[in-house]
Amino acid sequence: MKAVVLVFPGSNCDRDTEHVLSRVAGCETRLLWHKEAELGEADLVVVPGGFSYGDYLRTGAIARFSPVMQAVERFAAEGGRVLGICNGFQILCEAGLLPGTLMTNRDLRFLCKDVHLRVEHAESPFTGACREGEVLRMPVAHHGGSFFARPETLTALEENRQVLLRYCDGQGRVTDEANPNGSLNNIAGIRNAAGNVMGLMPHPERNAESALGNAQGLKLFESLLQAAGEALPV
Amino acid sequence: MIRARIRVTLKSGILDPQGQTVSHAMENMGFRAAESCRMGKYIELDYPGDSDPQALEAEVRRVCERLLVNPNTESYELSLERLQDTAR
C-alpha cells in the first residue's frame, strides 16, 4: 500500500504517522507539503493531527483551502481512501468531505488522556481488522473535538451506519460519563456516505506499537492494509 | 475607505460552553445573571474608498460564506460603512 501523509504549517503528528505507516505497517510512505497540487501515486491519504494554521478562525478552516486539498477532494471523489486524524478530521469536515463540525470541548479543557472506543461497524476498510463491539483504548489530545451535526445529518449518519467509533467506558457502555468532550451520540469517528473517507479525534498513530503502552491503534492501519489486500509485515 | 463589519455568532440551540463559563463568572462576581450569554467573533475588513459598494458587499458575502463562517454552526451579520481614511 502506498500512503501519503499531508503536512500543513502547524501539523505536528505528521512524522509519527509517517513512522507508523512506513516502519510498523510496512507501507511506502511519503510526506507531502500542502502547497503541492498533485498527490502522486497513492492508495491512502492521511490528514494528520496538529494545529494547522494555529487553529486560526476555526480548526481546519484555512488548511482546507491549501492547494493539496483540491487534489484530496478529487482523490476522494474517485474512491481513494482518506483518513483524517484529530486536526485532520476537523479539516475533512471543513472541506465538506465529512459531515458535521468539531466544536470546542464541552468543559473548555484541552484533553490529553486515554479513552475507550467502541467499534460500531467492522465492515469498513478502516475497521475491518476489528470485531464489531470491540473496545479499543486510544489516546486523545484536543481542544475542539466535540462532534456536532444538525439533527437530520445525525439521523442520516446513524441510519447509514456511518458512525464507526463511539466513546464508551471500559466495558463498552456508551454513557455520558464516558463522553470526554460533549460529542453528540458519543461520536469519536465517522465515515462518509460512500465509505472511503474516515475521520476520528483519537490518535491511533500514538499507540500503534506495544512499546508505547498498547498497540490497539495499529488495528486501523491493519484494517487499511487488509482492505488493500495486504497484511502487516511479520 | 469602506469598512465591512462582520459579526459571527453561533446559531441558536448550539451549545456555547464559553458563553456559559463567562455567565457563571459574572454570577460568581455578584453581578446579575444574564438570561443568556453567547460568544461570537467580530471581523473588520477595510477596502479602498473607490470600491463599488454593491459589488463589494456581494464579494464580502462570498468571503463570509466560503471562509469566515461555518454555515453548519454559525450565522453572520454584515454591514458596510464609508469612513474617512484617517478614522480608525
Tab-separated table of C-alpha atoms in Angstrom:
chain	number	residue	atom	x	y	z
A	1	MET	CA	0.000	0.000	0.000
A	2	LYS	CA	1.292	3.433	-0.937
A	3	ALA	CA	0.468	6.136	1.571
A	4	VAL	CA	0.760	9.910	1.530
A	5	VAL	CA	0.780	11.965	4.741
A	6	LEU	CA	-0.051	15.646	4.251
A	7	VAL	CA	1.955	18.341	6.011
A	8	PHE	CA	0.436	21.752	6.753
A	9	PRO	CA	2.090	24.612	8.625
A	10	GLY	CA	1.322	23.572	12.213
A	11	SER	CA	0.894	19.829	11.603
A	12	ASN	CA	2.663	18.007	14.434
A	13	CYS	CA	1.631	14.358	14.111
A	14	ASP	CA	2.801	14.011	10.510
A	15	ARG	CA	6.099	12.309	11.376
A	16	ASP	CA	4.550	9.943	13.934
A	17	THR	CA	2.003	8.916	11.325
A	18	GLU	CA	4.681	8.510	8.658
A	19	HIS	CA	6.715	6.393	11.104
A	20	VAL	CA	3.813	4.043	11.853
A	21	LEU	CA	2.827	3.689	8.207
A	22	SER	CA	6.352	3.039	6.939
A	23	ARG	CA	8.161	1.271	9.803
A	24	VAL	CA	5.279	-0.553	11.523
A	25	ALA	CA	2.739	-1.123	8.755
A	26	GLY	CA	5.376	-1.506	6.043
A	27	CYS	CA	3.830	0.947	3.569
A	28	GLU	CA	5.728	3.002	1.048
A	29	THR	CA	5.005	6.383	2.644
A	30	ARG	CA	5.653	9.954	1.547
A	31	LEU	CA	5.211	13.228	3.431
A	32	LEU	CA	3.597	15.796	1.124
A	33	TRP	CA	3.739	19.572	1.682
A	34	HIS	CA	0.363	21.286	1.465
A	35	LYS	CA	1.446	23.552	-1.415
A	36	GLU	CA	1.659	20.560	-3.769
A	37	ALA	CA	-1.190	20.386	-6.256
A	38	GLU	CA	-0.814	16.664	-7.069
A	39	LEU	CA	-0.807	13.665	-4.737
A	40	GLY	CA	1.223	11.380	-6.988
A	41	GLU	CA	0.710	7.639	-6.738
A	42	ALA	CA	-1.284	6.817	-3.586
A	43	ASP	CA	-3.700	4.223	-2.178
A	44	LEU	CA	-4.235	6.141	1.064
A	45	VAL	CA	-4.051	9.791	2.064
A	46	VAL	CA	-3.700	10.610	5.754
A	47	VAL	CA	-4.506	14.102	7.003
A	48	PRO	CA	-2.579	14.134	10.285
A	49	GLY	CA	-3.130	15.809	13.629
A	50	GLY	CA	-1.726	19.114	14.785
A	51	PHE	CA	-2.722	22.754	14.754
A	52	SER	CA	-2.757	23.697	11.090
A	53	TYR	CA	-2.568	27.486	10.719
A	54	GLY	CA	-2.612	27.815	14.509
A	55	ASP	CA	-6.301	26.824	14.554
A	56	TYR	CA	-6.980	30.428	13.476
A	57	LEU	CA	-10.581	31.311	12.532
A	58	ARG	CA	-11.856	27.756	13.171
A	59	THR	CA	-9.955	24.480	13.415
A	60	GLY	CA	-9.167	23.269	9.902
A	61	ALA	CA	-10.882	26.249	8.246
A	62	ILE	CA	-7.807	27.602	6.477
A	63	ALA	CA	-5.988	24.329	5.767
A	64	ARG	CA	-8.951	23.144	3.715
A	65	PHE	CA	-8.095	25.785	1.078
A	66	SER	CA	-4.484	24.624	0.701
A	67	PRO	CA	-3.698	23.563	-2.883
A	68	VAL	CA	-3.227	19.909	-1.888
A	69	MET	CA	-6.804	19.704	-0.594
A	70	GLN	CA	-8.204	20.064	-4.113
A	71	ALA	CA	-6.187	17.008	-5.053
A	72	VAL	CA	-7.522	15.208	-1.964
A	73	GLU	CA	-11.101	16.101	-2.956
A	74	ARG	CA	-10.550	14.639	-6.440
A	75	PHE	CA	-8.869	11.553	-4.935
A	76	ALA	CA	-11.796	11.003	-2.547
A	77	ALA	CA	-14.373	11.556	-5.310
A	78	GLU	CA	-12.675	8.780	-7.299
A	79	GLY	CA	-12.994	6.427	-4.315
A	80	GLY	CA	-9.490	6.878	-2.874
A	81	ARG	CA	-9.195	6.173	0.856
A	82	VAL	CA	-8.677	9.185	3.107
A	83	LEU	CA	-8.089	9.080	6.866
A	84	GLY	CA	-8.233	12.259	8.949
A	85	ILE	CA	-6.841	12.094	12.478
A	86	CYS	CA	-7.745	14.801	15.021
A	87	ASN	CA	-6.942	18.073	13.200
A	88	GLY	CA	-7.197	16.009	10.018
A	89	PHE	CA	-10.792	15.123	10.972
A	90	GLN	CA	-11.508	18.832	11.549
A	91	ILE	CA	-10.020	19.689	8.138
A	92	LEU	CA	-12.082	16.994	6.352
A	93	CYS	CA	-15.279	18.334	7.980
A	94	GLU	CA	-14.456	21.910	6.978
A	95	ALA	CA	-13.732	20.691	3.448
A	96	GLY	CA	-17.138	19.017	3.300
A	97	LEU	CA	-15.589	15.574	2.762
A	98	LEU	CA	-17.220	14.500	6.033
A	99	PRO	CA	-20.465	15.812	7.520
A	100	GLY	CA	-20.630	17.753	10.782
A	101	THR	CA	-18.315	20.068	12.691
A	102	LEU	CA	-15.880	19.645	15.570
A	103	MET	CA	-16.592	22.261	18.216
A	104	THR	CA	-14.825	23.347	21.411
A	105	ASN	CA	-14.859	20.657	24.117
A	106	ARG	CA	-17.849	20.827	26.472
A	107	ASP	CA	-15.722	21.712	29.524
A	108	LEU	CA	-13.354	24.025	27.564
A	109	ARG	CA	-10.315	21.958	28.608
A	110	PHE	CA	-7.597	20.656	26.347
A	111	LEU	CA	-7.945	16.890	26.780
A	112	CYS	CA	-4.872	14.695	26.739
A	113	LYS	CA	-5.639	11.210	28.025
A	114	ASP	CA	-6.595	7.690	27.032
A	115	VAL	CA	-10.230	6.967	26.188
A	116	HIS	CA	-12.175	3.836	25.348
A	117	LEU	CA	-13.799	3.478	21.946
A	118	ARG	CA	-16.410	1.007	20.821
A	119	VAL	CA	-16.106	-0.220	17.255
A	120	GLU	CA	-19.623	0.204	15.887
A	121	HIS	CA	-19.118	-1.371	12.480
A	122	ALA	CA	-16.349	-3.664	11.326
A	123	GLU	CA	-17.288	-3.908	7.663
A	124	SER	CA	-15.406	-0.760	6.667
A	125	PRO	CA	-11.884	-0.557	5.202
A	126	PHE	CA	-10.876	1.380	8.331
A	127	THR	CA	-12.150	-1.105	10.945
A	128	GLY	CA	-12.108	-4.447	9.132
A	129	ALA	CA	-9.424	-5.878	11.433
A	130	CYS	CA	-11.631	-5.205	14.483
A	131	ARG	CA	-14.615	-7.066	15.871
A	132	GLU	CA	-17.948	-5.288	15.973
A	133	GLY	CA	-18.435	-4.097	19.550
A	134	GLU	CA	-14.725	-4.416	20.329
A	135	VAL	CA	-13.440	-1.871	22.843
A	136	LEU	CA	-10.183	-0.124	21.942
A	137	ARG	CA	-8.119	2.068	24.237
A	138	MET	CA	-6.612	5.038	22.456
A	139	PRO	CA	-5.209	8.470	23.340
A	140	VAL	CA	-6.982	11.741	22.600
A	141	ALA	CA	-5.327	15.183	22.575
A	142	HIS	CA	-7.594	18.005	21.523
A	143	HIS	CA	-9.417	21.182	22.488
A	144	GLY	CA	-12.016	21.135	19.744
A	145	GLY	CA	-13.293	17.587	19.490
A	146	SER	CA	-16.966	17.893	20.325
A	147	PHE	CA	-18.756	16.441	17.312
A	148	PHE	CA	-21.825	18.374	16.217
A	149	ALA	CA	-24.213	17.795	13.330
A	150	ARG	CA	-27.709	19.044	12.611
A	151	PRO	CA	-30.454	16.606	13.658
A	152	GLU	CA	-31.152	15.455	10.083
A	153	THR	CA	-27.438	14.887	9.447
A	154	LEU	CA	-27.072	12.989	12.703
A	155	THR	CA	-30.029	10.769	11.848
A	156	ALA	CA	-28.567	10.047	8.414
A	157	LEU	CA	-25.165	9.218	9.951
A	158	GLU	CA	-26.783	6.674	12.272
A	159	GLU	CA	-29.136	5.193	9.660
A	160	ASN	CA	-26.381	4.763	7.083
A	161	ARG	CA	-24.089	3.140	9.683
A	162	GLN	CA	-21.514	5.886	9.226
A	163	VAL	CA	-20.568	6.108	12.910
A	164	LEU	CA	-17.531	3.842	13.227
A	165	LEU	CA	-16.257	4.686	16.718
A	166	ARG	CA	-18.043	5.868	19.845
A	167	TYR	CA	-16.626	6.950	23.220
A	168	CYS	CA	-17.521	4.334	25.824
A	169	ASP	CA	-16.379	3.021	29.193
A	170	GLY	CA	-14.026	0.069	29.638
A	171	GLN	CA	-16.957	-2.347	29.294
A	172	GLY	CA	-18.166	-0.843	26.039
A	173	ARG	CA	-21.107	1.032	27.566
A	174	VAL	CA	-21.807	4.292	25.740
A	175	THR	CA	-22.532	6.664	28.623
A	176	ASP	CA	-22.419	10.400	29.193
A	177	GLU	CA	-19.625	9.896	31.770
A	178	ALA	CA	-17.535	8.189	29.083
A	179	ASN	CA	-18.026	11.111	26.698
A	180	PRO	CA	-14.871	13.218	27.117
A	181	ASN	CA	-15.863	16.283	25.106
A	182	GLY	CA	-19.621	16.514	24.651
A	183	SER	CA	-19.775	14.911	21.204
A	184	LEU	CA	-23.328	14.189	20.066
A	185	ASN	CA	-24.170	10.484	20.358
A	186	ASN	CA	-20.640	9.966	21.812
A	187	ILE	CA	-19.275	10.098	18.271
A	188	ALA	CA	-15.484	9.701	18.069
A	189	GLY	CA	-15.133	8.665	14.425
A	190	ILE	CA	-17.279	8.638	11.287
A	191	ARG	CA	-17.053	7.750	7.628
A	192	ASN	CA	-18.617	9.467	4.629
A	193	ALA	CA	-21.675	8.000	2.881
A	194	ALA	CA	-19.529	6.379	0.186
A	195	GLY	CA	-17.425	4.742	2.907
A	196	ASN	CA	-13.960	5.732	1.648
A	197	VAL	CA	-13.282	8.727	3.910
A	198	MET	CA	-12.936	8.448	7.687
A	199	GLY	CA	-12.214	10.976	10.405
A	200	LEU	CA	-11.582	10.367	14.090
A	201	MET	CA	-10.480	12.502	17.016
A	202	PRO	CA	-8.334	9.863	18.830
A	203	HIS	CA	-4.753	9.220	17.735
A	204	PRO	CA	-4.244	5.638	16.516
A	205	GLU	CA	-0.693	6.527	15.431
A	206	ARG	CA	0.253	7.175	19.068
A	207	ASN	CA	-0.446	3.651	20.275
A	208	ALA	CA	0.424	1.545	17.275
A	209	GLU	CA	3.423	-0.139	18.923
A	210	SER	CA	3.458	-2.253	22.102
A	211	ALA	CA	6.480	-0.267	23.331
A	212	LEU	CA	4.073	2.671	23.693
A	213	GLY	CA	1.590	1.025	26.066
A	214	ASN	CA	-0.699	-0.967	23.815
A	215	ALA	CA	-0.769	-1.443	20.090
A	216	GLN	CA	-4.512	-1.130	19.618
A	217	GLY	CA	-4.211	1.886	17.345
A	218	LEU	CA	-2.447	-0.325	14.826
A	219	LYS	CA	-5.760	-2.081	14.136
A	220	LEU	CA	-6.898	0.842	11.993
A	221	PHE	CA	-3.768	0.694	9.867
A	222	GLU	CA	-4.010	-3.109	9.751
A	223	SER	CA	-7.605	-2.741	8.528
A	224	LEU	CA	-6.474	-0.450	5.715
A	225	LEU	CA	-3.768	-2.941	4.722
A	226	GLN	CA	-6.321	-5.775	4.686
A	227	ALA	CA	-8.678	-3.685	2.555
A	228	ALA	CA	-5.818	-3.210	0.099
A	229	GLY	CA	-5.237	-6.996	0.037
A	230	GLU	CA	-2.093	-6.769	2.168
A	231	ALA	CA	-1.062	-7.701	5.685
A	232	LEU	CA	1.149	-6.351	8.439
A	233	PRO	CA	4.829	-7.264	7.961
A	234	VAL	CA	5.829	-10.205	10.155
B	1	MET	CA	-12.302	53.759	2.742
B	2	ILE	CA	-15.135	51.323	3.131
B	3	ARG	CA	-15.194	49.180	6.236
B	4	ALA	CA	-17.034	45.867	6.256
B	5	ARG	CA	-18.025	44.737	9.736
B	6	ILE	CA	-18.868	41.078	10.177
B	7	ARG	CA	-20.400	39.628	13.302
B	8	VAL	CA	-20.283	35.851	13.511
B	9	THR	CA	-22.441	34.131	16.124
B	10	LEU	CA	-23.319	30.552	16.963
B	11	LYS	CA	-26.720	29.518	15.710
B	12	SER	CA	-29.381	29.224	18.376
B	13	GLY	CA	-29.593	25.845	20.040
B	14	ILE	CA	-25.867	25.200	19.660
B	15	LEU	CA	-24.070	24.698	22.959
B	16	ASP	CA	-21.763	27.606	23.789
B	17	PRO	CA	-19.571	26.461	26.700
B	18	GLN	CA	-17.524	29.663	26.521
B	19	GLY	CA	-20.615	31.835	26.928
B	20	GLN	CA	-21.836	29.664	29.797
B	21	THR	CA	-18.484	29.991	31.589
B	22	VAL	CA	-18.472	33.785	31.234
B	23	SER	CA	-22.035	33.884	32.518
B	24	HIS	CA	-21.084	31.778	35.561
B	25	ALA	CA	-18.123	34.091	36.238
B	26	MET	CA	-20.465	37.122	36.211
B	27	GLU	CA	-22.691	35.390	38.731
B	28	ASN	CA	-19.761	34.407	40.951
B	29	MET	CA	-18.632	38.055	40.955
B	30	GLY	CA	-22.009	39.081	42.329
B	31	PHE	CA	-23.416	40.509	39.087
B	32	ARG	CA	-26.921	39.697	37.998
B	33	ALA	CA	-27.034	36.502	35.957
B	34	ALA	CA	-27.808	37.217	32.313
B	35	GLU	CA	-30.635	35.179	30.832
B	36	SER	CA	-28.237	34.065	28.166
B	37	CYS	CA	-24.608	34.721	27.242
B	38	ARG	CA	-23.436	33.851	23.726
B	39	MET	CA	-19.939	34.489	22.421
B	40	GLY	CA	-19.021	35.176	18.819
B	41	LYS	CA	-16.407	36.771	16.553
B	42	TYR	CA	-16.102	40.248	15.114
B	43	ILE	CA	-14.139	40.852	11.932
B	44	GLU	CA	-13.331	44.174	10.205
B	45	LEU	CA	-12.236	44.329	6.590
B	46	ASP	CA	-11.141	47.667	5.081
B	47	TYR	CA	-11.307	48.340	1.341
B	48	PRO	CA	-10.362	51.353	-0.816
B	49	GLY	CA	-12.961	54.133	-0.844
B	50	ASP	CA	-13.435	53.930	-4.616
B	51	SER	CA	-14.776	50.337	-4.411
B	52	ASP	CA	-18.281	49.816	-5.787
B	53	PRO	CA	-20.343	49.199	-2.627
B	54	GLN	CA	-22.767	46.739	-4.223
B	55	ALA	CA	-20.058	44.607	-5.801
B	56	LEU	CA	-18.052	44.830	-2.602
B	57	GLU	CA	-20.939	43.621	-0.476
B	58	ALA	CA	-21.510	40.683	-2.803
B	59	GLU	CA	-17.823	39.811	-2.634
B	60	VAL	CA	-17.649	40.049	1.175
B	61	ARG	CA	-20.726	37.817	1.428
B	62	ARG	CA	-18.913	35.206	-0.644
B	63	VAL	CA	-15.891	35.509	1.665
B	64	CYS	CA	-18.194	35.001	4.661
B	65	GLU	CA	-19.923	32.002	3.183
B	66	ARG	CA	-16.782	30.290	1.921
B	67	LEU	CA	-14.263	31.117	4.649
B	68	LEU	CA	-15.275	33.228	7.626
B	69	VAL	CA	-18.450	31.406	8.639
B	70	ASN	CA	-19.229	27.719	9.056
B	71	PRO	CA	-22.861	27.569	7.894
B	72	ASN	CA	-23.341	24.335	9.837
B	73	THR	CA	-22.986	26.058	13.200
B	74	GLU	CA	-22.714	29.810	12.666
B	75	SER	CA	-24.660	32.709	11.232
B	76	TYR	CA	-23.420	36.216	10.444
B	77	GLU	CA	-24.438	39.833	10.026
B	78	LEU	CA	-22.641	42.115	7.613
B	79	SER	CA	-22.647	45.903	7.400
B	80	LEU	CA	-20.636	48.262	5.200
B	81	GLU	CA	-19.766	51.810	6.164
B	82	ARG	CA	-17.863	54.576	4.359
B	83	LEU	CA	-15.227	56.093	6.673
B	84	GLN	CA	-12.763	58.987	6.432
B	85	ASP	CA	-9.353	57.458	5.719
B	86	THR	CA	-7.908	58.945	8.907
B	87	ALA	CA	-10.656	57.440	11.070
B	88	ARG	CA	-9.636	54.295	12.886
